Amino acid sequence: MKAVIQKVTHASVSVDGQVLSSISKGLMVLVGIGVDDTAKDREYIVRKILSMRLFDAPALTAPTESTAGDEVREKQKALAWRASIKDIDGEVLCVSQFTLMANVEKGSKPDFHGAMTTLASSIFYNEFLSEMRSAYKGDKIKDGKFGAMMQVSLCNDGPVTITIDSKAKSSSRTPSAAGTPTASGTSTPAPLTSSKVQISYAEKKAKRANAARAFAERQQAETNVQPGGAVPETNVS
């Protein structure tokens, strides 16, 4: 399941020139439903839409004429990305859009086989709207007309546009050592500590020194060998 979430100052959806729904400050959400989506995908998208902090937190005090410009900007920066749609009591306009599931890897014509069938997606989408209204305020959730040719108008504020995909939520996380599968009869090696790294480096350095010493000794021995392979006698006093 995919959703394109846009922060808007206002948005509306029309069919045949008639406005069906409109919102003021809030979120415009385009929803795509995949053929293998389940209730878990739906719950994930609902939770993300309602919890993402895309809005500025309300300022405790209004700026005065004497406030320096840099100070105002710093305060605004500190308040940015602090509030969710619930926090600002905003509205959400949802529109079903199966074209989000298009595959354009081959050829120039979009392939929509990844989208859920019309009847099944209609039921799934209505359940999505129901969960949105249950998790927030029913009158704050608006929608268009499922399956119709719609005209969507909006004013993107920022602009701020976020794309989420319920199928990508697990692959985007780095697996922990405990959660990494291993072959039968093997175990996941523990990460090296700094002390172990130092010991390993010292061992390698010692091996290289020993190899260099042995090589030098061989060269010295070959230099002392006389023709015929006889080693010269040394005087012992």
Coordinates of C-alpha atoms in Angstrom, one line a residue:
M1 CA 0.0 0.0 0.0
K2 CA 1.3 3.4 -1.0
A3 CA 0.4 6.9 0.0
V4 CA 1.5 10.3 -1.3
I5 CA 1.0 12.8 1.5
Q6 CA 1.1 16.6 0.8
K7 CA 0.9 19.3 3.3
V8 CA -1.6 21.9 2.0
T9 CA -3.2 25.2 2.8
H10 CA -6.4 24.0 1.0
A11 CA -7.5 21.2 -1.3
S12 CA -10.6 20.0 -3.1
V13 CA -11.8 17.1 -5.3
S14 CA -14.4 17.5 -8.0
V15 CA -16.4 15.1 -10.3
D16 CA -18.0 16.5 -13.5
G17 CA -17.3 20.0 -12.4
Q18 CA -19.0 19.6 -9.0
V19 CA -16.9 19.9 -5.8
L20 CA -17.4 16.8 -3.7
S21 CA -15.1 17.5 -0.8
S22 CA -12.8 20.3 0.3
I23 CA -10.5 21.0 3.2
S24 CA -8.5 24.0 4.6
K25 CA -5.2 23.5 6.3
G26 CA -4.2 19.9 6.5
L27 CA -3.1 16.9 4.4
M28 CA -4.0 15.8 0.9
V29 CA -3.4 12.0 0.6
L30 CA -3.4 9.9 -2.5
V31 CA -3.8 6.2 -1.7
G32 CA -2.7 3.3 -3.9
I33 CA -3.7 -0.3 -2.9
G34 CA -1.6 -3.2 -4.0
V35 CA -2.9 -6.7 -5.0
D36 CA -1.2 -8.3 -1.9
D37 CA -2.0 -5.6 0.7
T38 CA -3.5 -6.7 4.0
A39 CA -4.9 -5.2 7.1
K40 CA -1.4 -4.7 8.5
D41 CA -0.4 -2.6 5.5
R42 CA -3.6 -0.5 6.0
E43 CA -2.9 0.0 9.8
Y44 CA 0.7 1.1 9.0
I45 CA -0.4 3.7 6.5
V46 CA -3.2 5.1 8.8
R47 CA -0.7 5.3 11.7
K48 CA 1.9 7.1 9.6
I49 CA -0.5 9.7 8.1
L50 CA -1.9 10.7 11.5
S51 CA 1.4 10.7 13.4
M52 CA 3.9 12.2 11.1
R53 CA 5.0 15.6 12.3
L54 CA 4.8 17.8 9.2
F55 CA 3.6 21.0 10.8
D56 CA 5.1 23.7 12.9
A57 CA 4.3 23.7 16.6
P58 CA 2.2 26.7 17.7
A59 CA 4.3 29.5 19.0
L60 CA 3.7 30.3 22.7
T61 CA 4.1 34.0 22.1
A62 CA 3.5 36.1 19.0
P63 CA 6.6 37.9 17.6
T64 CA 6.7 41.6 18.4
E65 CA 8.0 44.5 16.2
S66 CA 11.1 44.8 18.4
T67 CA 12.0 41.2 17.9
A68 CA 15.1 40.8 15.7
G69 CA 14.7 39.0 12.4
D70 CA 17.4 36.4 13.2
E71 CA 15.7 35.7 16.6
V72 CA 12.4 35.1 14.9
R73 CA 13.9 32.8 12.3
E74 CA 15.6 30.8 15.0
K75 CA 12.4 30.4 16.9
Q76 CA 10.5 29.3 13.8
K77 CA 13.2 26.8 13.0
A78 CA 12.9 25.4 16.5
L79 CA 9.1 25.0 16.1
A80 CA 9.4 23.3 12.6
W81 CA 8.4 19.6 12.2
R82 CA 7.0 19.4 15.7
A83 CA 3.3 18.8 15.2
S84 CA 1.1 16.1 13.6
I85 CA -2.3 16.6 11.8
K86 CA -3.9 15.7 15.1
D87 CA -1.9 18.3 17.0
I88 CA -3.1 21.1 14.8
D89 CA -6.7 19.8 14.5
G90 CA -6.3 19.8 10.7
E91 CA -8.3 18.0 8.0
V92 CA -7.4 15.2 5.7
L93 CA -8.6 14.7 2.1
C94 CA -8.1 11.2 0.9
V95 CA -8.3 10.2 -2.8
S96 CA -8.0 6.6 -4.1
Q97 CA -5.4 6.4 -6.9
F98 CA -4.6 3.0 -8.3
T99 CA -2.1 4.5 -10.7
L100 CA 0.4 4.7 -7.8
M101 CA 0.8 1.0 -8.3
A102 CA 1.9 1.3 -11.9
N103 CA 4.9 -0.5 -13.2
V104 CA 6.8 1.4 -15.9
E105 CA 10.1 -0.6 -16.0
K106 CA 9.3 -2.2 -19.4
G107 CA 7.9 -0.3 -22.3
S108 CA 6.2 3.1 -22.3
K109 CA 2.7 2.0 -21.3
P110 CA 2.0 1.8 -17.5
D111 CA 1.3 -1.7 -16.2
F112 CA -1.3 -1.8 -13.5
H113 CA -1.3 -5.5 -12.6
G114 CA 0.1 -4.6 -9.2
A115 CA -3.1 -2.8 -8.2
M116 CA -5.8 -4.6 -6.3
T117 CA -9.0 -5.4 -8.3
T118 CA -11.7 -2.8 -8.4
L119 CA -14.2 -4.6 -6.1
A120 CA -11.6 -5.8 -3.6
S121 CA -9.9 -2.4 -3.5
S122 CA -13.3 -0.6 -3.0
I123 CA -13.9 -2.6 0.2
F124 CA -10.3 -2.2 1.3
Y125 CA -10.4 1.6 0.7
N126 CA -13.6 2.0 2.7
E127 CA -12.1 0.1 5.5
F128 CA -9.1 2.4 5.3
L129 CA -11.4 5.5 5.6
S130 CA -13.2 3.9 8.5
E131 CA -10.0 3.3 10.4
M132 CA -8.8 6.9 9.7
R133 CA -12.1 8.2 11.1
S134 CA -11.9 5.9 14.1
A135 CA -8.3 6.9 14.9
Y136 CA -9.0 10.7 14.5
K137 CA -12.2 12.7 14.2
G138 CA -14.7 11.5 11.7
D139 CA -15.7 14.9 10.4
K140 CA -12.0 15.7 9.7
I141 CA -11.6 12.9 7.2
K142 CA -12.9 13.7 3.7
D143 CA -12.7 11.7 0.5
G144 CA -13.6 11.8 -3.2
K145 CA -15.6 9.2 -5.2
F146 CA -14.0 5.8 -5.6
G147 CA -13.5 4.7 -9.2
A148 CA -14.6 8.0 -10.7
M149 CA -12.6 10.4 -12.9
M150 CA -11.8 13.2 -10.4
Q151 CA -10.1 16.6 -10.6
V152 CA -8.0 17.3 -7.6
S153 CA -6.9 20.9 -6.8
L154 CA -4.6 21.9 -4.0
C155 CA -2.1 24.4 -2.7
N156 CA 1.0 22.6 -1.5
D157 CA 2.4 24.4 1.6
G158 CA 6.2 24.4 1.6
P159 CA 6.1 22.4 -0.6
V160 CA 6.1 19.4 1.6
T161 CA 5.4 16.0 0.0
I162 CA 6.1 12.6 1.7
T163 CA 5.8 9.2 0.0
I164 CA 5.3 6.1 2.1
D165 CA 5.1 2.4 1.1
S166 CA 4.0 -0.2 3.6
K167 CA 6.1 -2.9 1.8
A168 CA 9.3 -0.9 2.2
K169 CA 9.0 -0.5 6.0
S170 CA 10.9 -3.7 6.8
S171 CA 13.5 -3.6 4.1
S172 CA 14.6 -0.1 5.0
R173 CA 15.6 -1.2 8.5
T174 CA 19.1 -2.5 9.2
P175 CA 18.7 -6.1 10.7
S176 CA 20.2 -6.6 14.1
A177 CA 22.7 -9.4 14.7
A178 CA 20.1 -11.3 16.6
G179 CA 17.6 -11.1 13.7
T180 CA 20.1 -12.1 11.0
P181 CA 19.5 -15.7 9.7
T182 CA 22.5 -18.0 9.8
A183 CA 23.2 -21.4 8.3
S184 CA 22.3 -24.4 10.3
G185 CA 25.0 -25.2 12.9
T186 CA 26.6 -21.8 12.8
S187 CA 26.2 -18.7 14.9
T188 CA 26.4 -15.0 14.3
P189 CA 29.9 -13.7 15.1
A190 CA 30.0 -11.1 17.9
P191 CA 31.2 -7.6 16.7
L192 CA 34.8 -6.8 17.3
T193 CA 35.6 -4.5 20.2
S194 CA 38.3 -1.9 20.0
S195 CA 40.6 -4.0 22.2
K196 CA 40.2 -7.0 20.0
V197 CA 40.9 -4.9 16.9
Q198 CA 44.1 -3.7 18.5
I199 CA 45.2 -7.3 19.4
S200 CA 44.4 -8.4 15.8
Y201 CA 46.5 -5.6 14.4
A202 CA 49.4 -6.4 16.8
E203 CA 49.4 -10.1 15.8
K204 CA 49.5 -9.2 12.1
K205 CA 52.3 -6.8 12.7
A206 CA 54.3 -9.5 14.6
K207 CA 53.7 -12.0 11.8
R208 CA 55.0 -9.6 9.2
A209 CA 58.1 -8.9 11.3
N210 CA 58.8 -12.6 11.8
A211 CA 58.5 -13.2 8.0
A212 CA 60.9 -10.4 7.2
R213 CA 63.4 -11.7 9.7
A214 CA 63.2 -15.2 8.3
F215 CA 63.7 -13.9 4.8
A216 CA 66.7 -11.9 5.8
E217 CA 68.2 -15.0 7.5
R218 CA 67.7 -17.1 4.4
Q219 CA 69.4 -14.5 2.2
Q220 CA 72.4 -14.4 4.6
A221 CA 72.7 -18.2 4.6
E222 CA 72.6 -18.3 0.8
T223 CA 75.4 -15.6 0.7
N224 CA 77.7 -17.8 2.9
V225 CA 77.2 -21.0 0.8
Q226 CA 80.4 -21.8 -1.3
P227 CA 80.2 -23.3 -4.8
G228 CA 79.2 -26.9 -4.6
G229 CA 77.0 -26.2 -1.6
A230 CA 79.6 -26.4 1.1
V231 CA 79.3 -24.1 4.0
P232 CA 82.6 -22.3 4.9
E233 CA 84.2 -23.4 8.2
T234 CA 84.2 -21.0 11.0
N235 CA 87.0 -20.7 13.4
V236 CA 86.1 -21.3 17.0
S237 CA 88.5 -19.7 19.4

